[in-house]
Short mmCIF file of C-alpha atoms in Angstrom, two decimals:
data_model
loop_
_atom_site.label_atom_id
_atom_site.label_comp_id
_atom_site.label_asym_id
_atom_site.label_seq_id
_atom_site.Cartn_x
_atom_site.Cartn_y
_atom_site.Cartn_z
CA MET A 1 -0.20 0.31 0.16
CA SER A 2 1.40 3.38 -1.02
CA THR A 3 1.81 6.00 1.70
CA ALA A 4 1.61 8.91 -0.24
CA HIS A 5 -1.06 10.73 0.92
CA PRO A 6 -2.96 12.56 -1.63
CA HIS A 7 -2.51 16.33 -0.79
CA HIS A 8 1.21 15.90 -0.87
CA ALA A 9 1.09 14.46 -4.42
CA PRO A 10 3.72 16.54 -6.30
CA ALA A 11 2.55 19.33 -8.38
CA PRO A 12 1.85 17.99 -11.86
CA PRO A 13 4.36 19.79 -14.40
CA PRO A 14 3.87 23.21 -16.02
CA TYR A 15 2.58 23.30 -19.33
CA PRO A 16 4.97 25.43 -21.36
CA ALA A 17 3.22 28.83 -21.51
CA LEU A 18 1.40 29.54 -24.75
CA PRO A 19 2.17 32.73 -26.46
CA ARG A 20 -0.70 34.89 -25.64
CA ARG A 21 -2.05 37.10 -28.67
CA LYS A 22 -3.54 40.27 -28.09
CA LEU A 23 -7.12 40.48 -28.94
CA LYS A 24 -7.63 42.54 -31.86
CA VAL A 25 -10.53 45.23 -30.71
CA ALA A 26 -12.60 47.29 -33.30
CA THR A 27 -15.17 50.29 -32.06
CA CYS A 28 -17.84 52.43 -34.13
CA SER A 29 -20.22 54.70 -33.36
CA LEU A 30 -23.49 54.79 -35.60
CA ALA A 31 -26.78 56.82 -35.12
CA GLY A 32 -25.81 57.93 -31.72
CA CYS A 33 -24.12 60.39 -30.03
CA PHE A 34 -20.49 59.03 -29.02
CA GLY A 35 -21.26 58.83 -25.36
CA CYS A 36 -20.50 55.21 -24.94
CA HIS A 37 -17.18 55.85 -26.19
CA MET A 38 -16.45 58.49 -23.74
CA SER A 39 -17.85 56.16 -20.99
CA PHE A 40 -15.73 53.37 -21.82
CA LEU A 41 -12.80 55.61 -21.92
CA ASP A 42 -14.16 56.32 -18.49
CA ILE A 43 -12.06 53.15 -17.61
CA ASP A 44 -9.40 55.69 -16.51
CA GLU A 45 -5.84 54.30 -15.88
CA ARG A 46 -7.20 50.86 -16.07
CA ILE A 47 -6.65 51.59 -19.98
CA LEU A 48 -3.04 50.72 -19.41
CA GLN A 49 -3.52 47.59 -17.81
CA LEU A 50 -6.09 46.72 -20.83
CA ILE A 51 -3.84 47.72 -23.63
CA GLU A 52 -1.45 44.54 -22.42
CA HIS A 53 -4.09 42.59 -23.46
CA VAL A 54 -6.11 44.07 -26.74
CA GLU A 55 -5.18 46.16 -29.57
CA PHE A 56 -7.38 48.39 -31.35
CA ASP A 57 -8.09 48.10 -35.12
CA ARG A 58 -10.87 50.57 -36.69
CA SER A 59 -11.88 52.67 -34.43
CA PRO A 60 -12.10 56.66 -33.16
CA LEU A 61 -8.95 56.32 -31.23
CA THR A 62 -6.81 54.84 -34.53
CA ASP A 63 -9.01 56.87 -36.87
CA LEU A 64 -8.34 53.73 -39.23
CA LYS A 65 -11.65 53.87 -41.71
CA GLU A 66 -11.79 50.22 -42.47
CA VAL A 67 -12.20 47.70 -40.58
CA GLY A 68 -10.16 44.37 -40.53
CA ARG A 69 -10.19 40.83 -39.20
CA CYS A 70 -10.89 41.39 -35.53
CA ASP A 71 -11.73 39.15 -32.31
CA LEU A 72 -14.28 41.43 -31.00
CA GLY A 73 -16.08 44.33 -32.46
CA LEU A 74 -18.11 47.12 -29.82
CA ILE A 75 -20.80 49.48 -31.83
CA GLU A 76 -22.33 52.10 -30.18
CA GLY A 77 -25.63 53.72 -31.93
CA GLY A 78 -28.66 52.49 -34.03
CA LEU A 79 -29.27 52.44 -37.79
CA CYS A 80 -30.27 55.68 -39.28
CA ASN A 81 -29.10 55.24 -42.94
CA ALA A 82 -27.47 53.28 -45.24
CA GLU A 83 -24.16 53.69 -44.39
CA ASN A 84 -24.73 52.96 -40.82
CA VAL A 85 -26.47 49.35 -42.20
CA GLU A 86 -23.00 48.72 -44.78
CA VAL A 87 -20.58 49.39 -41.48
CA LEU A 88 -22.71 47.19 -39.37
CA ARG A 89 -22.44 44.63 -42.06
CA ASP A 90 -18.65 44.97 -42.44
CA PHE A 91 -18.43 44.55 -38.98
CA ARG A 92 -20.19 41.56 -38.42
CA ARG A 93 -18.38 39.71 -41.35
CA GLN A 94 -14.59 41.19 -40.16
CA CYS A 95 -15.58 40.38 -36.06
CA HIS A 96 -15.53 36.88 -34.14
CA THR A 97 -17.68 38.35 -31.47
CA LEU A 98 -20.13 41.48 -32.00
CA VAL A 99 -21.31 43.50 -29.24
CA ALA A 100 -24.39 45.94 -29.26
CA VAL A 101 -23.14 49.10 -26.74
CA GLY A 102 -25.83 51.22 -25.42
CA ALA A 103 -29.23 52.20 -25.39
CA CYS A 104 -29.42 53.34 -29.47
CA ALA A 105 -27.38 50.03 -30.39
CA ILE A 106 -30.03 47.94 -28.51
CA THR A 107 -33.17 49.56 -28.96
CA GLY A 108 -32.37 52.34 -31.71
CA GLY A 109 -32.03 54.75 -28.58
CA LEU A 110 -32.90 58.66 -28.67
CA PRO A 111 -32.81 58.74 -32.72
CA ALA A 112 -35.69 55.92 -33.03
CA GLN A 113 -38.17 58.78 -30.98
CA ARG A 114 -38.12 60.24 -34.47
CA ASN A 115 -39.88 56.59 -35.50
CA ALA A 116 -43.40 57.96 -34.66
CA MET A 117 -43.01 60.95 -37.40
CA SER A 118 -42.84 60.15 -41.44
CA LEU A 119 -39.30 60.77 -42.90
CA PRO A 120 -40.57 63.72 -44.84
CA HIS A 121 -42.21 65.41 -42.30
CA ILE A 122 -39.01 65.55 -40.40
CA LEU A 123 -36.81 66.57 -42.98
CA GLY A 124 -39.59 69.27 -43.72
CA GLU A 125 -39.72 70.57 -40.36
CA VAL A 126 -35.40 70.75 -39.95
CA TYR A 127 -34.58 72.18 -43.15
CA GLN A 128 -37.52 73.98 -44.59
CA GLN A 129 -39.96 74.87 -42.07
CA ARG A 130 -37.64 75.85 -39.13
CA GLU A 131 -37.83 79.47 -37.61
CA GLY A 132 -35.41 81.99 -39.14
CA LEU A 133 -34.90 79.58 -42.45
CA LYS A 134 -35.28 81.63 -45.95
CA THR A 135 -38.31 80.81 -47.74
CA GLY A 136 -37.35 78.30 -50.88
CA CYS A 137 -34.85 76.09 -48.91
CA ALA A 138 -34.58 72.77 -49.96
CA ILE A 139 -33.74 69.47 -48.25
CA PRO A 140 -30.44 68.00 -48.93
CA ASN A 141 -30.20 65.61 -51.62
CA ASP A 142 -26.58 65.22 -52.75
CA PRO A 143 -25.30 61.76 -54.03
CA GLU A 144 -22.78 61.51 -51.27
CA LEU A 145 -25.03 61.84 -48.33
CA PRO A 146 -26.31 58.08 -47.18
CA LEU A 147 -30.16 57.82 -47.44
CA LEU A 148 -31.83 58.05 -44.76
CA LEU A 149 -34.04 54.34 -43.43
CA ARG A 150 -37.64 55.43 -43.00
CA GLN A 151 -37.24 54.45 -39.30
CA VAL A 152 -34.27 53.86 -36.76
CA ARG A 153 -33.56 50.46 -36.12
CA PRO A 154 -31.63 48.49 -33.55
CA LEU A 155 -28.57 46.68 -34.83
CA HIS A 156 -29.69 42.95 -34.11
CA GLU A 157 -32.57 43.49 -36.27
CA VAL A 158 -29.93 43.49 -39.21
CA VAL A 159 -27.27 41.15 -38.14
CA GLN A 160 -26.52 38.50 -35.31
CA ILE A 161 -25.24 40.35 -32.19
CA ASP A 162 -23.42 38.21 -29.52
CA TYR A 163 -23.81 40.61 -26.82
CA PHE A 164 -25.53 43.40 -25.52
CA LEU A 165 -24.16 45.92 -22.85
CA PRO A 166 -27.25 48.04 -21.83
CA GLY A 167 -27.13 51.76 -20.80
CA CYS A 168 -27.60 55.34 -21.65
CA PRO A 169 -24.39 54.96 -21.75
CA PRO A 170 -23.16 51.90 -20.03
CA SER A 171 -20.81 52.35 -17.26
CA ALA A 172 -17.12 52.13 -17.37
CA ASP A 173 -17.43 49.15 -14.92
CA SER A 174 -19.75 47.62 -17.42
CA PHE A 175 -17.00 47.83 -20.40
CA TRP A 176 -14.25 46.47 -17.32
CA VAL A 177 -16.27 43.50 -16.35
CA PHE A 178 -17.48 42.70 -19.62
CA LEU A 179 -14.03 42.92 -21.11
CA THR A 180 -12.08 41.20 -18.43
CA ASP A 181 -14.04 38.56 -18.70
CA LEU A 182 -13.68 38.14 -22.21
CA ILE A 183 -9.97 38.39 -22.29
CA ALA A 184 -9.54 35.50 -19.34
CA GLY A 185 -11.54 33.46 -21.41
CA ARG A 186 -14.89 33.72 -19.15
CA THR A 187 -18.25 34.12 -21.15
CA PRO A 188 -19.24 37.94 -20.16
CA ARG A 189 -21.74 38.36 -17.43
CA LEU A 190 -23.32 41.58 -16.22
CA ALA A 191 -25.15 40.78 -12.84
CA SER A 192 -28.42 42.73 -12.17
CA GLY A 193 -26.48 45.82 -10.75
CA PRO A 194 -24.22 47.11 -13.41
CA ILE A 195 -27.42 46.46 -15.84
CA ARG A 196 -29.09 49.74 -16.32
CA TYR A 197 -31.01 51.20 -19.10
CA ASP A 198 -30.54 55.02 -18.62
CA MET B 1 -52.20 15.49 -0.67
CA THR B 2 -52.81 17.26 2.87
CA ARG B 3 -49.71 17.31 5.07
CA TYR B 4 -50.16 17.88 8.75
CA THR B 5 -47.56 19.03 11.07
CA ASN B 6 -48.82 17.24 14.12
CA SER B 7 -51.73 14.86 14.51
CA SER B 8 -54.53 17.03 15.19
CA GLN B 9 -53.34 20.61 13.59
CA PRO B 10 -53.48 20.96 9.81
CA ALA B 11 -50.76 22.30 8.16
CA THR B 12 -51.28 25.82 6.73
CA THR B 13 -47.99 26.01 4.60
CA PHE B 14 -47.14 25.28 1.49
CA SER B 15 -43.63 24.51 -0.18
CA LEU B 16 -42.11 27.74 -2.23
CA ASP B 17 -39.14 26.34 -3.70
CA GLY B 18 -38.55 24.02 -1.12
CA GLU B 19 -39.08 26.16 1.88
CA GLU B 20 -42.38 26.30 3.58
CA VAL B 21 -44.30 29.55 3.85
CA PRO B 22 -47.52 30.07 6.00
CA PHE B 23 -50.94 31.40 4.67
CA THR B 24 -54.22 31.99 6.05
CA PRO B 25 -57.23 30.74 4.14
CA GLY B 26 -58.22 32.61 1.17
CA ASP B 27 -54.58 33.78 0.32
CA THR B 28 -52.92 33.62 -2.98
CA VAL B 29 -49.62 32.06 -3.19
CA LEU B 30 -48.36 35.68 -3.99
CA GLN B 31 -50.14 37.27 -1.04
CA ALA B 32 -48.96 34.54 1.28
CA ALA B 33 -45.24 34.79 -0.31
CA HIS B 34 -45.43 38.50 -0.41
CA ARG B 35 -46.23 38.61 3.61
CA VAL B 36 -43.17 36.90 4.01
CA GLY B 37 -40.76 38.59 2.20
CA ARG B 38 -40.18 36.23 -0.39
CA TYR B 39 -40.03 37.61 -4.22
CA ILE B 40 -42.29 36.67 -6.92
CA PRO B 41 -41.78 38.93 -9.77
CA HIS B 42 -45.20 40.56 -10.45
CA LEU B 43 -46.29 43.70 -12.51
CA CYS B 44 -50.41 43.57 -12.67
CA TRP B 45 -50.20 42.86 -8.76
CA HIS B 46 -50.53 44.80 -5.94
CA PRO B 47 -51.37 44.07 -2.25
CA GLY B 48 -54.12 46.71 -1.91
CA MET B 49 -55.97 45.20 -4.85
CA HIS B 50 -58.05 42.62 -6.52
CA PRO B 51 -55.91 40.36 -8.59
CA HIS B 52 -55.39 40.54 -12.17
CA GLY B 53 -53.89 37.64 -13.56
CA SER B 54 -52.91 39.66 -16.97
CA CYS B 55 -49.16 40.10 -17.01
CA ARG B 56 -48.29 36.45 -16.27
CA LEU B 57 -45.15 37.86 -14.70
CA CYS B 58 -45.52 35.91 -11.78
CA SER B 59 -46.21 32.49 -13.22
CA ILE B 60 -45.21 29.76 -11.52
CA LYS B 61 -45.62 25.95 -11.59
CA VAL B 62 -47.69 24.37 -8.38
CA ASN B 63 -47.69 20.75 -8.42
CA GLY B 64 -45.91 21.00 -11.96
CA ARG B 65 -48.47 22.62 -13.74
CA PRO B 66 -48.15 26.58 -14.68
CA ALA B 67 -50.48 28.84 -12.51
CA ALA B 68 -50.34 32.47 -12.04
CA ALA B 69 -49.17 33.23 -8.28
CA CYS B 70 -51.64 35.80 -8.07
CA THR B 71 -54.82 34.44 -8.40
CA ALA B 72 -53.65 30.61 -7.35
CA LEU B 73 -55.30 30.04 -3.86
CA ALA B 74 -52.68 28.80 -1.31
CA SER B 75 -53.21 25.34 0.23
CA ALA B 76 -52.03 23.17 2.45
CA GLY B 77 -48.89 20.88 1.44
CA LEU B 78 -48.68 22.94 -2.29
CA GLN B 79 -45.17 22.60 -4.19
CA VAL B 80 -44.41 25.62 -5.87
CA GLU B 81 -41.79 26.39 -7.98
CA ASN B 82 -40.56 30.06 -8.46
CA GLN B 83 -37.37 30.68 -8.95
CA THR B 84 -36.01 28.16 -11.12
CA PRO B 85 -34.00 28.91 -14.27
CA ALA B 86 -37.29 28.01 -16.63
CA MET B 87 -39.33 30.24 -15.04
CA GLN B 88 -36.62 32.83 -14.90
CA ALA B 89 -36.03 32.37 -18.76
CA GLN B 90 -40.04 32.78 -18.90
CA ARG B 91 -40.55 36.16 -17.26
CA LYS B 92 -37.44 37.25 -19.00
CA ALA B 93 -39.10 36.58 -22.44
CA LEU B 94 -42.35 38.38 -21.16
CA LEU B 95 -40.22 41.47 -20.06
CA GLN B 96 -38.82 41.65 -23.83
CA MET B 97 -42.16 41.21 -25.30
CA LEU B 98 -43.48 44.24 -22.78
CA PHE B 99 -40.41 46.49 -23.71
CA VAL B 100 -40.64 46.00 -27.59
CA GLU B 101 -44.33 46.15 -27.52
CA GLY B 102 -44.13 49.89 -26.22
CA ASN B 103 -42.08 53.10 -25.73
CA HIS B 104 -39.90 52.12 -22.73
CA PHE B 105 -36.96 54.13 -23.41
CA CYS B 106 -35.52 54.50 -20.32
CA PRO B 107 -33.41 57.74 -20.49
CA SER B 108 -36.30 59.79 -21.61
CA CYS B 109 -38.66 58.66 -18.91
CA GLU B 110 -39.48 60.61 -15.33
CA ARG B 111 -40.01 57.44 -14.14
CA SER B 112 -36.94 55.78 -14.43
CA GLY B 113 -35.02 54.46 -10.99
CA ASN B 114 -38.91 54.20 -10.13
CA CYS B 115 -40.21 51.89 -12.53
CA LEU B 116 -41.02 48.57 -11.67
CA LEU B 117 -40.73 47.38 -15.01
CA GLN B 118 -37.17 48.84 -15.52
CA ALA B 119 -36.07 47.39 -12.02
CA THR B 120 -37.67 43.82 -12.68
CA ALA B 121 -36.11 43.22 -16.27
CA SER B 122 -32.68 44.38 -14.48
CA HIS B 123 -33.42 42.03 -11.88
CA HIS B 124 -33.93 39.31 -14.57
CA GLU B 125 -30.67 40.28 -16.40
CA MET B 126 -32.63 41.75 -19.48
CA GLU B 127 -29.97 43.07 -21.37
CA GLY B 128 -31.40 43.29 -24.51
CA PRO B 129 -34.78 43.20 -26.13
CA HIS B 130 -34.51 39.85 -28.02
CA PHE B 131 -37.92 40.56 -30.62
CA GLU B 132 -38.11 43.18 -33.09
CA GLU B 133 -39.49 46.85 -31.82
CA PHE B 134 -42.54 47.61 -32.66
CA TYR B 135 -42.38 51.26 -32.05
CA PRO B 136 -45.70 52.28 -31.31
CA ALA B 137 -47.50 55.72 -32.11
CA ARG B 138 -49.78 55.75 -29.62
CA PRO B 139 -51.30 59.68 -28.47
CA VAL B 140 -50.08 61.25 -25.43
CA ASP B 141 -53.00 62.95 -23.35
CA ALA B 142 -51.37 66.09 -21.64
CA SER B 143 -54.99 67.37 -21.26
CA HIS B 144 -54.97 67.11 -17.50
CA PRO B 145 -53.64 69.96 -15.37
CA ASP B 146 -51.40 67.67 -13.32
CA VAL B 147 -51.43 64.51 -14.70
CA LEU B 148 -49.67 63.31 -17.88
CA LEU B 149 -50.99 59.81 -19.85
CA ASP B 150 -48.62 58.12 -22.36
CA HIS B 151 -50.28 55.63 -24.13
CA ASN B 152 -46.86 54.52 -25.48
CA ARG B 153 -45.75 53.18 -22.27
CA CYS B 154 -49.36 51.47 -20.61
CA ILE B 155 -48.55 48.09 -20.00
CA LEU B 156 -52.14 47.35 -19.49
CA CYS B 157 -51.92 46.28 -16.15
CA GLY B 158 -55.19 47.59 -15.29
CA LEU B 159 -53.96 48.74 -11.69
CA CYS B 160 -55.25 52.44 -12.32
CA VAL B 161 -58.57 51.22 -13.24
CA ARG B 162 -59.12 49.16 -10.47
CA ALA B 163 -57.86 51.78 -7.79
CA SER B 164 -60.13 53.93 -9.66
CA GLN B 165 -62.90 51.45 -8.87
CA ALA B 166 -62.39 50.13 -5.56
CA GLN B 167 -60.22 53.17 -3.99
CA ASP B 168 -61.35 56.47 -5.38
CA GLY B 169 -65.02 55.29 -6.53
CA LYS B 170 -64.65 56.97 -9.72
CA ASP B 171 -64.39 54.45 -12.42
CA VAL B 172 -61.99 56.97 -14.50
CA PHE B 173 -60.07 54.22 -16.57
CA ALA B 174 -60.81 51.09 -18.40
CA ILE B 175 -59.41 48.88 -20.67
CA ALA B 176 -61.13 48.49 -24.30
CA GLY B 177 -60.28 46.46 -27.28
CA HIS B 178 -58.90 42.68 -27.49
CA GLY B 179 -55.15 41.53 -28.42
CA ILE B 180 -52.97 43.77 -30.00
CA GLU B 181 -55.66 46.63 -30.08
CA ALA B 182 -56.28 46.44 -26.29
CA HIS B 183 -55.92 50.19 -24.62
CA LEU B 184 -56.61 52.17 -21.70
CA VAL B 185 -59.63 54.78 -22.23
CA VAL B 186 -60.32 57.27 -20.23
CA ASN B 187 -64.40 57.68 -18.81
CA SER B 188 -65.39 61.43 -19.73
CA PRO B 189 -66.97 62.89 -22.57
CA SER B 190 -64.48 63.64 -24.63
CA GLY B 191 -62.04 60.61 -23.69
CA LYS B 192 -59.49 63.12 -22.44
CA LEU B 193 -57.79 62.92 -19.39
CA GLY B 194 -58.52 66.79 -18.58
CA ASP B 195 -62.26 66.19 -18.69
CA SER B 196 -62.40 63.32 -16.45
CA ALA B 197 -63.10 63.51 -12.02
CA LEU B 198 -59.47 62.29 -12.09
CA SER B 199 -57.31 64.33 -9.34
CA VAL B 200 -53.69 63.86 -8.96
CA ASP B 201 -54.12 62.82 -5.32
CA ASP B 202 -56.17 60.00 -6.18
CA SER B 203 -54.57 56.12 -6.21
CA ALA B 204 -55.14 55.43 -9.65
CA ALA B 205 -53.31 58.61 -10.66
CA GLN B 206 -50.25 57.17 -8.26
CA ILE B 207 -50.14 53.28 -8.74
CA CYS B 208 -48.82 53.13 -12.19
CA PRO B 209 -45.95 50.88 -11.83
CA VAL B 210 -44.85 52.22 -15.27
CA GLY B 211 -44.09 55.89 -16.77
CA ALA B 212 -47.46 55.78 -18.30
CA LEU B 213 -49.35 58.07 -15.53
CA LEU B 214 -47.09 60.55 -14.71
CA PRO B 215 -47.82 63.47 -12.31
CA LYS B 216 -46.77 66.90 -13.94
CA ARG B 217 -44.09 69.11 -12.67
CA ARG B 218 -42.17 66.34 -10.80
CA GLY B 219 -39.99 64.71 -13.91
CA PHE B 220 -36.68 63.99 -12.85
CA GLU B 221 -36.64 65.57 -9.10
CA THR B 222 -35.25 62.85 -7.61
CA PRO B 223 -31.11 62.60 -8.33
CA ILE B 224 -29.78 59.07 -10.05
CA GLY B 225 -28.55 56.88 -6.98
CA GLU B 226 -31.54 57.98 -4.79
CA ARG B 227 -34.19 56.79 -6.78
CA ARG B 228 -36.55 53.90 -5.50
CA TYR B 229 -34.72 51.13 -7.11
CA ASP B 230 -31.40 52.47 -6.68
CA ARG B 231 -31.41 52.03 -3.27
CA HIS B 232 -33.79 49.18 -2.99
CA SER B 233 -33.74 45.99 -4.82
CA VAL B 234 -37.08 44.78 -6.55
CA ALA B 235 -36.61 41.39 -5.02
CA ASP B 236 -37.72 43.15 -1.51
CA ALA B 237 -41.08 42.50 -1.62
CA HIS B 238 -41.85 45.10 1.00
CA THR B 239 -40.22 47.85 -0.50
CA GLN B 240 -41.85 48.21 -3.45
CA GLU B 241 -45.57 48.49 -3.35
CA ALA B 242 -46.24 48.64 0.82
CA THR B 243 -48.83 50.95 0.42
CA ALA B 244 -50.54 52.61 -2.78
CA GLN B 245 -49.57 55.87 -2.29
CA GLY B 246 -47.46 55.78 -5.29
CA HIS B 247 -43.62 55.59 -6.43
CA GLU B 248 -42.31 59.06 -5.07
CA GLU B 249 -42.77 57.97 -1.31
CA ASP B 250 -39.94 56.82 0.60
CA PRO B 251 -40.46 53.21 1.28
CA THR B 252 -37.97 52.61 3.73
#
């Protein structure tokens, strides 16, 4: 009979350390106010820890215009025009994991408050009937301007979304919990505390 | 099956997720659970009102069969399942449907932080709506000098209807129509709230669990961090509707 006590068993040999690749992250803002990006930056000095584990692809932080192959895409803002849809579809093609960030991306948010009105009515109100405008003002119609959608829509109605970060905006701590979970290989889960809709 | 605590005294408890909950004859499962501080999620139920059984958020399983906890009568020996993963998932789906059917854009709503729907969804870890948004364009009735009625936020819980009848004795509200066409109507010659008998002090004006009926000129008066559900969990059954006097009252 062996006298070895299970608690005294020799430790297993260490596995060779795998080279840890930085996660490639892209972010963008569609029809929104950029507040979610600002809230993300509110992680403050923790961004120095984050940058040890991620590198940014297309993002307002890098000013790249095209999204490359990425592990993670964070998108704030809803879909209000054809360009928004194109950018979202690019992100979906290029990002392994896609996250809808904030009220506008998740529900349409504040821009979607226009959905109760018709587009011609809104355009007329803004460009033609507003107080102080001269008579005869025209609604912009340049081919470079992306066509407006009839209604602002949330992202999950157009592409598959993997995670939702609710809030207007989500708190910096929500971003931190989500990203550190993901970097550590855990399924991100916001407890009810960080989940806010306002 | 009837269970007995001893040979002569009939048991007056039922099992809620494995814990015995005492009740008095005539109690519903939700009433008895609420009395001892056990949380069964609900929106259309209020301790001072007759049950409505409409929101179905309090769905439970009684001896393996689905029931609404606000209408199911408690009886000795019932085996009630409440906080199971399956029931929680079902409730989350119900909450998601309620959110997409109305305009529940929390950042613009004065009830935010004091809203039972919002707090319940947060408690159930609802991160996204899952379903397609309806984006309803229902009327907003601002005709009353002291109370605003936004039909886009109404979840048809019927609490204002019952409060107006039972507590105010006024019959100001009713629910008309069926299915997706169901909507709240106001009993007045014009159908407008301003021509009704509603007073801002009525229970009906204060009992709305969401932002459909709001007192005017009080918007966002409580700072973020100090609102009802900033300070109290929705799961604490004694903090959310302990009185019928509305959401602005300090529940402590």
